[in-house]
Short mmCIF file of C-alpha atoms in Angstrom, two decimals:
data_model
loop_
_atom_site.label_atom_id
_atom_site.label_comp_id
_atom_site.label_asym_id
_atom_site.label_seq_id
_atom_site.Cartn_x
_atom_site.Cartn_y
_atom_site.Cartn_z
CA ALA A 1030 155.16 85.27 161.05
CA GLN A 1031 154.29 83.36 164.17
CA THR A 1032 155.50 84.47 167.58
CA VAL A 1033 155.52 82.83 170.99
CA THR A 1034 155.51 84.87 174.20
CA GLN A 1035 156.31 83.69 177.68
CA SER A 1036 155.67 86.66 179.91
CA GLN A 1037 157.16 85.22 183.12
CA PRO A 1038 160.98 85.07 182.99
CA GLU A 1039 161.10 83.44 186.45
CA MET A 1040 158.66 81.83 188.84
CA SER A 1041 158.89 80.14 192.21
CA VAL A 1042 156.61 77.61 193.84
CA GLN A 1043 156.63 75.75 197.12
CA GLU A 1044 157.25 72.03 196.89
CA ALA A 1045 153.96 70.05 196.61
CA GLU A 1046 152.05 73.15 195.45
CA THR A 1047 150.62 73.84 192.00
CA VAL A 1048 152.07 76.34 189.53
CA THR A 1049 150.94 77.59 186.14
CA LEU A 1050 153.31 78.84 183.44
CA SER A 1051 151.89 81.13 180.79
CA CYS A 1052 152.37 81.04 177.04
CA THR A 1053 150.63 83.02 174.34
CA TYR A 1054 151.22 82.86 170.62
CA ASP A 1055 150.26 84.75 167.54
CA THR A 1056 149.28 83.02 164.33
CA SER A 1057 146.84 83.28 161.45
CA GLU A 1058 146.86 79.53 160.93
CA SER A 1059 143.99 77.33 162.04
CA ASP A 1060 145.93 74.11 162.41
CA TYR A 1061 149.20 73.78 164.30
CA TYR A 1062 150.92 72.04 167.20
CA LEU A 1063 152.06 73.30 170.56
CA PHE A 1064 154.69 71.87 172.90
CA TRP A 1065 156.18 72.45 176.31
CA TYR A 1066 159.83 71.48 176.77
CA LYS A 1067 161.78 71.28 180.01
CA GLN A 1068 165.48 72.10 180.21
CA PRO A 1069 167.10 71.12 183.53
CA PRO A 1070 170.62 72.27 184.48
CA SER A 1071 172.00 69.35 182.46
CA ARG A 1072 170.96 71.33 179.33
CA GLN A 1073 168.96 68.45 177.91
CA MET A 1074 165.74 69.43 176.14
CA ILE A 1075 162.95 67.15 177.34
CA LEU A 1076 159.44 67.07 175.92
CA VAL A 1077 156.88 67.62 178.67
CA ILE A 1078 153.58 67.70 176.81
CA ARG A 1079 152.10 68.37 173.37
CA GLN A 1080 148.76 69.60 172.04
CA GLU A 1081 147.23 69.44 168.57
CA ALA A 1082 145.23 72.59 167.81
CA TYR A 1083 142.36 70.62 166.29
CA LYS A 1084 141.79 68.78 169.57
CA GLN A 1085 139.54 70.57 172.03
CA GLN A 1086 140.49 68.33 174.93
CA ASN A 1087 143.41 69.59 176.98
CA ALA A 1088 146.43 67.30 177.04
CA THR A 1089 147.60 65.76 180.32
CA GLU A 1090 150.71 63.80 181.24
CA ASN A 1091 150.69 62.68 184.87
CA ARG A 1092 151.25 65.83 186.99
CA PHE A 1093 151.47 68.06 183.91
CA SER A 1094 148.44 69.44 182.11
CA VAL A 1095 147.71 72.30 179.76
CA ASN A 1096 144.96 74.87 179.46
CA PHE A 1097 144.61 75.37 175.72
CA GLN A 1098 142.44 78.32 174.75
CA LYS A 1099 142.50 78.44 170.95
CA ALA A 1100 140.46 81.61 170.55
CA ALA A 1101 142.64 83.44 173.04
CA LYS A 1102 145.81 81.87 171.58
CA SER A 1103 146.88 80.77 175.01
CA PHE A 1104 148.65 77.57 176.04
CA SER A 1105 149.51 77.48 179.74
CA LEU A 1106 151.23 74.62 181.56
CA LYS A 1107 150.03 73.52 185.00
CA ILE A 1108 152.34 71.50 187.22
CA SER A 1109 150.60 69.83 190.14
CA ASP A 1110 152.30 68.55 193.29
CA SER A 1111 155.55 70.31 192.35
CA GLN A 1112 158.72 68.34 193.01
CA LEU A 1113 162.34 69.45 193.39
CA GLY A 1114 163.11 67.71 190.10
CA ASP A 1115 160.73 70.06 188.31
CA ALA A 1116 163.17 72.92 188.75
CA ALA A 1117 164.21 73.86 185.22
CA MET A 1118 163.78 76.26 182.34
CA TYR A 1119 160.50 75.65 180.53
CA PHE A 1120 160.02 76.54 176.87
CA CYS A 1121 156.77 76.85 174.99
CA ALA A 1122 157.01 76.02 171.27
CA TYR A 1123 154.79 76.41 168.21
CA ARG A 1124 154.95 74.27 165.09
CA SER A 1125 153.00 74.90 161.92
CA VAL A 1126 151.60 72.01 159.95
CA PRO A 1127 154.78 70.92 158.13
CA LEU A 1128 154.69 71.72 154.43
CA ASN A 1129 157.65 70.53 152.38
CA ARG A 1130 160.64 72.74 153.19
CA ASP A 1131 158.79 75.02 155.59
CA ASP A 1132 159.01 73.11 158.86
CA LYS A 1133 160.17 75.61 161.43
CA ILE A 1134 159.44 75.49 165.12
CA ILE A 1135 159.22 78.75 167.09
CA PHE A 1136 160.27 78.85 170.74
CA GLY A 1137 159.41 81.31 173.48
CA LYS A 1138 162.15 82.86 175.59
CA GLY A 1139 161.53 80.52 178.48
CA THR A 1140 160.42 80.61 182.11
CA ARG A 1141 162.85 79.57 184.81
CA LEU A 1142 160.98 77.65 187.52
CA HIS A 1143 162.38 77.44 191.05
CA ILE A 1144 161.02 74.90 193.53
CA LEU A 1145 161.24 75.97 197.17
CA PRO A 1146 161.67 73.13 199.69
CA ASN B 333 169.89 54.34 170.80
CA ALA B 334 172.08 57.43 170.39
CA GLY B 335 169.47 59.89 169.03
CA VAL B 336 171.17 63.21 168.18
CA THR B 337 174.91 63.42 168.79
CA GLN B 338 176.78 66.72 168.86
CA THR B 339 180.51 67.22 168.98
CA PRO B 340 182.33 68.82 170.65
CA LYS B 341 180.58 69.50 173.98
CA PHE B 342 182.81 72.44 174.85
CA GLN B 343 185.10 74.66 172.83
CA VAL B 344 187.04 77.85 173.37
CA LEU B 345 188.12 79.86 170.34
CA LYS B 346 189.97 83.07 169.74
CA THR B 347 188.35 85.82 167.69
CA GLY B 348 188.89 85.15 164.01
CA GLN B 349 189.39 81.41 164.30
CA SER B 350 187.14 79.02 162.42
CA MET B 351 185.53 75.80 163.50
CA THR B 352 182.82 73.32 162.58
CA LEU B 353 180.24 71.92 164.95
CA GLN B 354 179.20 68.42 164.02
CA CYS B 355 175.76 66.86 164.39
CA ALA B 356 174.53 63.40 163.51
CA GLN B 357 171.21 61.63 164.07
CA ASP B 358 170.40 57.96 163.75
CA MET B 359 166.59 58.21 163.68
CA ASN B 360 166.20 58.49 159.90
CA HIS B 361 164.77 62.00 160.29
CA ASN B 362 164.49 64.26 157.27
CA SER B 363 164.54 67.62 159.06
CA MET B 364 167.52 68.92 161.01
CA TYR B 365 168.10 72.25 162.77
CA TRP B 366 170.74 74.40 164.42
CA TYR B 367 169.77 76.73 167.27
CA ARG B 368 171.67 79.01 169.55
CA GLN B 369 170.61 79.62 173.14
CA ASP B 370 171.51 82.82 174.93
CA PRO B 371 170.34 83.99 178.37
CA GLY B 372 166.92 85.60 178.15
CA MET B 373 166.63 84.91 174.41
CA GLY B 374 165.33 81.35 174.30
CA LEU B 375 166.28 79.20 171.34
CA ARG B 376 166.83 81.05 168.10
CA LEU B 377 166.98 79.19 164.81
CA ILE B 378 170.18 79.66 162.83
CA TYR B 379 169.64 77.33 159.88
CA TYR B 380 167.56 74.31 159.12
CA SER B 381 167.42 71.58 156.52
CA ALA B 382 164.15 69.95 155.55
CA SER B 383 165.88 67.22 153.56
CA GLU B 384 169.25 66.11 152.25
CA GLY B 385 170.54 68.70 149.82
CA THR B 386 168.42 71.61 151.07
CA THR B 387 169.20 74.27 153.65
CA ASP B 388 167.33 77.41 154.64
CA LYS B 389 168.12 80.42 156.80
CA GLY B 390 166.47 80.86 160.14
CA GLU B 391 166.22 83.90 162.39
CA VAL B 392 169.95 84.52 162.99
CA PRO B 393 172.04 83.11 160.10
CA ASN B 394 174.68 85.83 159.80
CA GLY B 395 178.20 84.61 160.48
CA TYR B 396 177.33 80.93 160.00
CA ASN B 397 177.30 78.38 157.21
CA VAL B 398 175.83 74.91 157.17
CA SER B 399 176.24 71.70 155.24
CA ARG B 400 173.78 68.84 155.02
CA LEU B 401 176.34 66.21 154.22
CA ASN B 402 173.85 63.35 154.00
CA LYS B 403 170.61 62.40 155.69
CA ARG B 404 172.34 61.76 159.01
CA GLU B 405 174.71 64.70 159.31
CA PHE B 406 174.22 68.47 159.50
CA SER B 407 177.23 70.62 160.34
CA LEU B 408 177.48 74.27 161.39
CA ARG B 409 180.56 76.29 160.51
CA LEU B 410 181.85 79.55 161.95
CA GLU B 411 184.28 80.95 159.38
CA SER B 412 185.62 83.82 161.49
CA ALA B 413 184.44 83.56 165.09
CA ALA B 414 183.33 86.70 166.91
CA PRO B 415 182.67 87.23 170.65
CA SER B 416 178.95 87.74 169.82
CA GLN B 417 178.85 84.09 168.78
CA THR B 418 179.59 82.95 172.32
CA SER B 419 176.58 80.77 173.07
CA VAL B 420 175.26 77.29 173.60
CA TYR B 421 174.47 75.61 170.29
CA PHE B 422 171.89 72.89 169.88
CA CYS B 423 171.28 70.57 166.99
CA ALA B 424 167.84 69.01 166.62
CA SER B 425 165.96 66.74 164.27
CA ASN B 426 162.44 65.56 163.67
CA LYS B 427 160.32 63.59 161.25
CA GLN B 428 159.09 65.71 158.41
CA GLY B 429 155.37 65.68 157.86
CA MET B 430 154.62 64.49 161.39
CA GLY B 431 153.59 67.72 163.05
CA ASN B 432 152.78 66.33 166.46
CA GLN B 433 156.15 64.66 166.80
CA PRO B 434 158.57 66.59 169.00
CA GLN B 435 162.04 67.63 168.06
CA HIS B 436 164.88 65.52 169.36
CA PHE B 437 167.81 67.55 170.64
CA GLY B 438 171.49 66.93 171.09
CA ASP B 439 173.14 67.74 174.41
CA GLY B 440 174.46 71.08 173.17
CA THR B 441 177.87 72.63 172.57
CA ARG B 442 179.07 75.42 174.82
CA LEU B 443 181.18 77.71 172.67
CA SER B 444 183.21 80.61 174.05
CA ILE B 445 184.89 83.14 171.79
CA LEU B 446 187.64 85.19 173.44
#
């Protein structure tokens, strides 16, 4: 079974600085999808960025980028120019290639990010 | 564009009471999910449904039942609530067969069992 590990329960970063959140996963599959979700105090789950395992190029979305290391099974999230609105819980998620009824998504336990003004 | 709608948003129950959490999506998604979120535990899958008429257990199904009433609706029932079921519950949906598509989440239900 696949597992997702976020080893940093909490992190803090100064406003305007850069921070990297770690995520590792365990799988025997060669094709899969990875996601980072943001959960602000409002409890909404917001997609931040996604990565297809077959793509070597790291995904980027404005100030958010990932460092995807397939061999190391690592998928870290880098937030550049941190803003107060980035303060949230961040979840890393793994999704297998969906096959009929087996379409589960596995979440890590989350990293709470604090932004210091 | 409602997306995923969960009701109620908050609920307080006494131990032993029953209740049903409702979830509906208007995106024509095949797959629907129920998660619970507890501090330090992330999101844990309770049950999911890959299509109308099918349901499967997730990581923590004990004490819960589900019904996939139709393609739009997926309800979660607590038959005899216990304090250990105090949690925030999320319903989610996504397109089946589209692996790079993210899940869409409801706003959550905060449930307290006294």
